Amino acid sequence: MTQPQLAAPAGVHSFDDFTPLREVVVGRADHYTAHDADPTWRLFYFENVAPHLAAGQRQLSIPQQIVDELNEDVTGFADALAGCGVRVLRPSAPGKDVQVSSPWWSSSATPPLNVRDNTVILGKTIVETAPHIRGRVFENDHLKAHFTRYFEQGANWLSMPRPALAAGSLDTAYFDREGIDVTAATADETAVPVDGLGLEMVFDGAQCVRLGRDVLVNVSNHNHELAYRWLERNFPDLRWHRLPGIADNHVDSIVVPLRPGLMLLRSPHYRQFLPEPMRGWEAIYPPPSSVPEQDYDEFGFVIPTASRYIDINVLSVDENTVVVNSLYPELIALLEQRGFTVVPVRHRHRRLFGGGHHCFTLDTVRDGGPEDYLAA
Ligand SMILES: NC(=[NH2+])NCCC[C@H](N)C(=O)O
């Protein structure tokens, strides 16, 4: 008998991060030769980049060799997923040096690499989220052809209100609570204020952990709180949980469920933020790494937009199969000891572009439904 073929795509259906993966969007990084360190970018990456940035410095260029190596690794990742029988979709190609502007600001466009960030799939609904970073406001346009096709196949498609991201739109509460003054580093002199606008709904898809009928959401400031209420009101059938201030923004280098009852967790400290039933889950903690950090001195470019925990940002192909960075053999060994089949995929510059394999993907079709994984 021949191997069963994948069923024809049945439209968006994705409730979790670990049941069998059928269809996925993998980002792309063409022309990712600079970060525009505008005030919204600086605030978003403050924890990672603050010590490395000079005041007012905007364009942080990235050597072409690094971008080429990144694209090589992303292609290897897409090929590995296809090799696992997953249907891989790609965003459209971004142009070079694209500028985006609104009546209130202008910035350089971010290429559609971390497609986890601007969308969250909630069951059969595509939800475009409300970007924190000005250069990302039009990033999802590179995925719209796929979203339109999914809509034609019966998916629902919603978008959070597009934020103005004018001067004063973003809440600094997460840093204020820590006693960190971000005002000088994120000064926003060139942006035009919008009269009376105040704090807006601003939120990234990567702040969510999807677990069947439950969704965990990192809420670390008022921008996120407004988004949490929007999600709750639009999806009353899902059960919503706050992870109050578990991170500045994204959570997928902190808590990554691998299967019901087992998760990757950055450290035991993070257990207290989880909903009660999940605090009893078994955790795999990131082991020390023997592979030396990449040395960027020869490029004169050392601005990390991700922490050293980015390698727990793995992508599950199913409950027993995980794609892991081949440059983290200790995590691979640990997962293999636990009975996982590991698909090693190289990702060299994971600290320079804000994302690992999980961030690079948007899993639009998985088998699992709205199960109750948090039942007592
Ligand atoms: N979806 C993402 N882009 N996640 C990346 C999270 C990275 C996290 N801020 C860290 O520094 O480890």
CSV table of N, CA and C in Angstrom, one decimal, residues 153-256:
chain,number,residue,atom,x,y,z
A,153,GLN,N,-12.4,30.0,1.2
A,153,GLN,CA,-12.6,28.5,1.6
A,153,GLN,C,-13.5,28.4,2.8
A,154,GLY,N,-13.9,29.6,3.4
A,154,GLY,CA,-14.8,29.5,4.5
A,154,GLY,C,-14.3,30.0,5.8
A,155,ALA,N,-13.0,30.4,5.9
A,155,ALA,CA,-12.5,30.9,7.2
A,155,ALA,C,-13.1,32.3,7.5
A,156,ASN,N,-13.1,32.6,8.8
A,156,ASN,CA,-13.5,33.9,9.2
A,156,ASN,C,-12.2,34.7,9.2
A,157,TRP,N,-12.3,36.1,9.1
A,157,TRP,CA,-11.1,36.9,9.0
A,157,TRP,C,-11.4,38.2,9.7
A,158,LEU,N,-10.7,38.5,10.8
A,158,LEU,CA,-11.0,39.7,11.6
A,158,LEU,C,-9.7,40.4,11.8
A,159,SER,N,-9.8,41.7,12.1
A,159,SER,CA,-8.6,42.5,12.4
A,159,SER,C,-8.9,43.4,13.6
A,160,MET,N,-7.9,43.4,14.5
A,160,MET,CA,-8.0,44.4,15.6
A,160,MET,C,-8.0,45.8,15.0
A,161,PRO,N,-8.6,46.8,15.6
A,161,PRO,CA,-8.5,48.1,15.1
A,161,PRO,C,-7.0,48.5,14.9
A,162,ARG,N,-6.7,49.1,13.7
A,162,ARG,CA,-5.3,49.5,13.4
A,162,ARG,C,-4.9,50.6,14.3
A,163,PRO,N,-3.8,50.5,15.0
A,163,PRO,CA,-3.4,51.6,15.9
A,163,PRO,C,-2.8,52.7,15.1
A,164,ALA,N,-3.0,53.9,15.6
A,164,ALA,CA,-2.4,55.1,14.9
A,164,ALA,C,-0.9,55.1,15.2
A,165,LEU,N,-0.5,54.5,16.4
A,165,LEU,CA,0.9,54.6,16.8
A,165,LEU,C,1.5,56.0,16.7
A,166,ALA,N,0.7,56.9,17.1
A,166,ALA,CA,1.2,58.3,17.2
A,166,ALA,C,2.0,58.5,18.4
A,167,ALA,N,2.5,59.7,18.6
A,167,ALA,CA,3.3,60.0,19.9
A,167,ALA,C,2.3,59.8,21.0
A,168,GLY,N,2.7,59.0,22.0
A,168,GLY,CA,1.9,58.8,23.2
A,168,GLY,C,1.0,57.6,23.1
A,169,SER,N,1.0,56.8,22.0
A,169,SER,CA,0.0,55.7,21.9
A,169,SER,C,0.5,54.5,22.8
A,170,LEU,N,1.8,54.4,23.1
A,170,LEU,CA,2.3,53.2,23.7
A,170,LEU,C,2.5,53.4,25.2
A,171,ASP,N,2.1,52.4,26.0
A,171,ASP,CA,2.2,52.4,27.4
A,171,ASP,C,3.6,51.9,27.9
A,172,THR,N,4.2,52.6,28.8
A,172,THR,CA,5.5,52.1,29.3
A,172,THR,C,5.4,51.4,30.7
A,173,ALA,N,4.1,51.1,31.1
A,173,ALA,CA,3.9,50.6,32.4
A,173,ALA,C,4.8,49.4,32.8
A,174,TYR,N,5.0,48.5,31.9
A,174,TYR,CA,5.9,47.3,32.2
A,174,TYR,C,7.2,47.7,32.8
A,175,PHE,N,7.8,48.8,32.1
A,175,PHE,CA,9.1,49.3,32.6
A,175,PHE,C,9.0,50.1,33.8
A,176,ASP,N,7.9,50.9,33.9
A,176,ASP,CA,7.7,51.8,35.0
A,176,ASP,C,7.6,50.9,36.3
A,177,ARG,N,6.9,49.8,36.2
A,177,ARG,CA,6.8,48.9,37.4
A,177,ARG,C,8.2,48.4,37.8
A,178,GLU,N,9.1,48.2,36.9
A,178,GLU,CA,10.4,47.7,37.2
A,178,GLU,C,11.4,48.9,37.6
A,179,GLY,N,10.9,50.1,37.6
A,179,GLY,CA,11.7,51.2,37.9
A,179,GLY,C,12.7,51.6,36.8
A,180,ILE,N,12.4,51.2,35.6
A,180,ILE,CA,13.3,51.5,34.4
A,180,ILE,C,12.7,52.7,33.7
A,181,ASP,N,13.5,53.8,33.5
A,181,ASP,CA,13.0,54.9,32.8
A,181,ASP,C,13.4,54.8,31.4
A,182,VAL,N,12.4,54.7,30.5
A,182,VAL,CA,12.6,54.5,29.1
A,182,VAL,C,12.4,55.8,28.3
A,183,THR,N,12.1,56.9,29.0
A,183,THR,CA,11.7,58.1,28.3
A,183,THR,C,12.8,58.6,27.3
A,184,ALA,N,14.0,58.7,27.8
A,184,ALA,CA,15.1,59.3,27.0
A,184,ALA,C,15.3,58.4,25.8
A,185,ALA,N,15.4,57.1,26.0
A,185,ALA,CA,15.8,56.2,25.0
A,185,ALA,C,14.7,56.1,23.9
A,186,THR,N,13.4,56.4,24.2
A,186,THR,CA,12.3,56.3,23.3
A,186,THR,C,11.7,57.6,22.9
A,187,ALA,N,12.5,58.7,23.1
A,187,ALA,CA,12.0,60.0,22.7
A,187,ALA,C,11.5,60.1,21.3
A,188,ASP,N,10.3,60.7,21.1
A,188,ASP,CA,9.6,60.6,19.8
A,188,ASP,C,9.3,61.9,19.2
A,189,GLU,N,10.4,62.7,19.1
A,189,GLU,CA,10.2,64.1,18.7
A,189,GLU,C,9.5,64.3,17.3
A,190,THR,N,9.8,63.4,16.4
A,190,THR,CA,9.3,63.6,15.0
A,190,THR,C,7.9,63.2,14.8
A,191,ALA,N,7.3,62.4,15.7
A,191,ALA,CA,6.0,61.9,15.5
A,191,ALA,C,5.0,63.0,15.8
A,192,VAL,N,3.9,63.0,15.1
A,192,VAL,CA,2.8,64.0,15.3
A,192,VAL,C,1.8,63.4,16.3
A,193,PRO,N,1.5,64.2,17.3
A,193,PRO,CA,0.5,63.6,18.3
A,193,PRO,C,-0.9,63.7,17.7
A,194,VAL,N,-1.8,62.8,18.1
A,194,VAL,CA,-3.2,62.9,17.7
A,194,VAL,C,-3.9,63.4,18.9
A,195,ASP,N,-4.6,64.5,18.7
A,195,ASP,CA,-5.3,65.1,19.9
A,195,ASP,C,-6.2,64.2,20.7
A,196,GLY,N,-5.9,64.0,21.9
A,196,GLY,CA,-6.8,63.3,22.8
A,196,GLY,C,-6.8,61.8,22.6
A,197,LEU,N,-5.8,61.3,21.8
A,197,LEU,CA,-5.8,59.8,21.5
A,197,LEU,C,-5.6,58.9,22.7
A,198,GLY,N,-4.5,59.2,23.4
A,198,GLY,CA,-4.2,58.4,24.6
A,198,GLY,C,-3.7,57.0,24.2
A,199,LEU,N,-3.7,56.1,25.2
A,199,LEU,CA,-3.2,54.7,25.0
A,199,LEU,C,-4.1,54.0,24.1
A,200,GLU,N,-3.5,53.2,23.1
A,200,GLU,CA,-4.4,52.5,22.2
A,200,GLU,C,-4.3,51.0,22.4
A,201,MET,N,-5.2,50.3,21.7
A,201,MET,CA,-5.1,48.8,21.7
A,201,MET,C,-3.9,48.5,20.8
A,202,VAL,N,-2.9,47.8,21.4
A,202,VAL,CA,-1.7,47.4,20.7
A,202,VAL,C,-1.3,46.0,21.2
A,203,PHE,N,-1.0,45.1,20.3
A,203,PHE,CA,-0.9,43.7,20.7
A,203,PHE,C,-0.3,42.9,19.6
A,204,ASP,N,0.5,41.9,19.9
A,204,ASP,CA,1.0,41.0,18.9
A,204,ASP,C,0.5,39.6,19.1
A,205,GLY,N,0.3,38.9,18.0
A,205,GLY,CA,-0.2,37.5,18.1
A,205,GLY,C,0.7,36.6,19.0
A,206,ALA,N,2.0,36.9,19.0
A,206,ALA,CA,2.9,36.0,19.7
A,206,ALA,C,2.8,36.2,21.2
A,207,GLN,N,1.9,37.0,21.7
A,207,GLN,CA,1.6,37.1,23.1
A,207,GLN,C,0.6,36.1,23.6
A,208,CYS,N,0.1,35.3,22.6
A,208,CYS,CA,-0.9,34.2,23.0
A,208,CYS,C,-0.3,32.8,23.0
A,209,VAL,N,-0.7,32.0,23.9
A,209,VAL,CA,-0.4,30.6,23.9
A,209,VAL,C,-1.8,29.9,23.7
A,210,ARG,N,-1.9,29.2,22.6
A,210,ARG,CA,-3.2,28.6,22.3
A,210,ARG,C,-3.3,27.1,22.7
A,211,LEU,N,-4.3,26.8,23.5
A,211,LEU,CA,-4.4,25.4,24.1
A,211,LEU,C,-5.8,24.9,23.9
A,212,GLY,N,-6.2,24.7,22.7
A,212,GLY,CA,-7.6,24.2,22.5
A,212,GLY,C,-8.6,25.2,22.8
A,213,ARG,N,-9.5,24.9,23.8
A,213,ARG,CA,-10.5,25.9,24.1
A,213,ARG,C,-10.0,27.0,25.0
A,214,ASP,N,-8.8,26.9,25.5
A,214,ASP,CA,-8.2,27.9,26.3
A,214,ASP,C,-7.1,28.7,25.6
A,215,VAL,N,-7.0,30.0,25.9
A,215,VAL,CA,-5.9,30.8,25.3
A,215,VAL,C,-5.3,31.6,26.4
A,216,LEU,N,-4.0,31.5,26.6
A,216,LEU,CA,-3.2,32.3,27.6
A,216,LEU,C,-2.7,33.6,26.9
A,217,VAL,N,-2.8,34.7,27.5
A,217,VAL,CA,-2.5,36.0,26.9
A,217,VAL,C,-1.6,36.8,27.8
A,218,ASN,N,-0.4,37.2,27.3
A,218,ASN,CA,0.4,38.1,28.1
A,218,ASN,C,-0.1,39.5,28.1
A,219,VAL,N,-0.5,40.0,29.3
A,219,VAL,CA,-1.0,41.3,29.4
A,219,VAL,C,0.0,42.1,30.3
A,220,SER,N,0.8,42.9,29.7
A,220,SER,CA,1.8,43.6,30.6
A,220,SER,C,1.6,45.1,30.6
A,221,ASN,N,0.6,45.6,30.0
A,221,ASN,CA,0.3,47.1,30.0
A,221,ASN,C,-1.1,47.3,29.5
A,222,HIS,N,-1.5,48.6,29.5
A,222,HIS,CA,-2.9,48.9,29.1
A,222,HIS,C,-3.1,48.7,27.6
A,223,ASN,N,-2.1,48.9,26.8
A,223,ASN,CA,-2.3,48.5,25.3
A,223,ASN,C,-2.7,47.1,25.2
A,224,HIS,N,-2.1,46.2,26.0
A,224,HIS,CA,-2.4,44.8,25.9
A,224,HIS,C,-3.8,44.5,26.5
A,225,GLU,N,-4.1,45.2,27.6
A,225,GLU,CA,-5.3,45.0,28.3
A,225,GLU,C,-6.5,45.3,27.4
A,226,LEU,N,-6.4,46.3,26.6
A,226,LEU,CA,-7.5,46.6,25.6
A,226,LEU,C,-7.7,45.5,24.6
A,227,ALA,N,-6.5,45.0,24.2
A,227,ALA,CA,-6.6,43.9,23.2
A,227,ALA,C,-7.2,42.6,23.9
A,228,TYR,N,-6.8,42.4,25.1
A,228,TYR,CA,-7.4,41.2,25.8
A,228,TYR,C,-8.9,41.3,25.9
A,229,ARG,N,-9.4,42.5,26.2
A,229,ARG,CA,-10.9,42.7,26.2
A,229,ARG,C,-11.5,42.5,24.8
A,230,TRP,N,-10.8,43.0,23.8
A,230,TRP,CA,-11.3,42.8,22.4
A,230,TRP,C,-11.4,41.3,22.1
A,231,LEU,N,-10.3,40.5,22.5
A,231,LEU,CA,-10.3,39.1,22.2
A,231,LEU,C,-11.5,38.4,22.9
A,232,GLU,N,-11.6,38.7,24.2
A,232,GLU,CA,-12.7,38.1,25.0
A,232,GLU,C,-14.1,38.4,24.4
A,233,ARG,N,-14.3,39.7,24.0
A,233,ARG,CA,-15.6,40.0,23.5
A,233,ARG,C,-15.9,39.4,22.1
A,234,ASN,N,-14.8,39.2,21.3
A,234,ASN,CA,-15.0,38.6,20.0
A,234,ASN,C,-15.1,37.1,20.0
A,235,PHE,N,-14.5,36.5,21.0
A,235,PHE,CA,-14.4,35.0,21.1
A,235,PHE,C,-14.9,34.5,22.4
A,236,PRO,N,-16.2,34.7,22.7
A,236,PRO,CA,-16.8,34.3,24.0
A,236,PRO,C,-16.8,32.8,24.2
A,237,ASP,N,-16.6,32.0,23.1
A,237,ASP,CA,-16.6,30.6,23.3
A,237,ASP,C,-15.3,30.0,23.8
A,238,LEU,N,-14.2,30.9,23.6
A,238,LEU,CA,-12.9,30.4,24.1
A,238,LEU,C,-12.8,30.9,25.6
A,239,ARG,N,-11.9,30.2,26.3
A,239,ARG,CA,-11.7,30.5,27.7
A,239,ARG,C,-10.4,31.3,27.8
A,240,TRP,N,-10.4,32.5,28.3
A,240,TRP,CA,-9.3,33.4,28.2
A,240,TRP,C,-8.6,33.5,29.6
A,241,HIS,N,-7.3,33.5,29.6
A,241,HIS,CA,-6.5,33.6,30.8
A,241,HIS,C,-5.4,34.7,30.6
A,242,ARG,N,-5.3,35.6,31.6
A,242,ARG,CA,-4.2,36.5,31.6
A,242,ARG,C,-2.9,35.9,32.1
A,243,LEU,N,-1.8,36.1,31.5
A,243,LEU,CA,-0.5,35.8,32.0
A,243,LEU,C,0.0,37.2,32.5
A,244,PRO,N,-0.3,37.7,33.6
A,244,PRO,CA,-0.1,39.1,33.9
A,244,PRO,C,1.4,39.5,34.0
A,245,GLY,N,1.9,40.2,33.0
A,245,GLY,CA,3.2,40.7,32.9
A,245,GLY,C,4.3,39.6,32.9
A,246,ILE,N,4.0,38.5,32.3
A,246,ILE,CA,5.0,37.4,32.3
A,246,ILE,C,6.2,37.8,31.5
A,247,ALA,N,6.0,38.7,30.5
A,247,ALA,CA,7.1,39.2,29.7
A,247,ALA,C,6.8,40.6,29.2
A,248,ASP,N,7.7,41.3,28.6
A,248,ASP,CA,7.5,42.6,28.0
A,248,ASP,C,6.4,42.5,26.9
A,249,ASN,N,6.5,41.4,26.1
A,249,ASN,CA,5.6,41.3,25.0
A,249,ASN,C,5.4,39.8,24.6
A,250,HIS,N,6.2,39.3,23.7
A,250,HIS,CA,6.0,37.9,23.2
A,250,HIS,C,6.4,36.9,24.3
A,251,VAL,N,5.7,35.7,24.2
A,251,VAL,CA,5.9,34.7,25.3
A,251,VAL,C,6.5,33.4,24.8
A,252,ASP,N,6.8,33.3,23.5
A,252,ASP,CA,7.2,32.0,23.0
A,252,ASP,C,8.7,31.7,23.1
A,253,SER,N,9.4,32.5,23.9
A,253,SER,CA,10.7,32.0,24.4
A,253,SER,C,10.7,31.9,25.9
A,254,ILE,N,9.4,31.8,26.4
A,254,ILE,CA,9.2,31.6,27.9
A,254,ILE,C,8.5,30.3,28.1
A,255,VAL,N,7.3,30.2,27.5
A,255,VAL,CA,6.5,29.0,27.7
A,255,VAL,C,6.0,28.5,26.4
A,256,VAL,N,6.4,27.2,26.1
A,256,VAL,CA,6.0,26.6,24.8
A,256,VAL,C,5.5,25.2,25.1
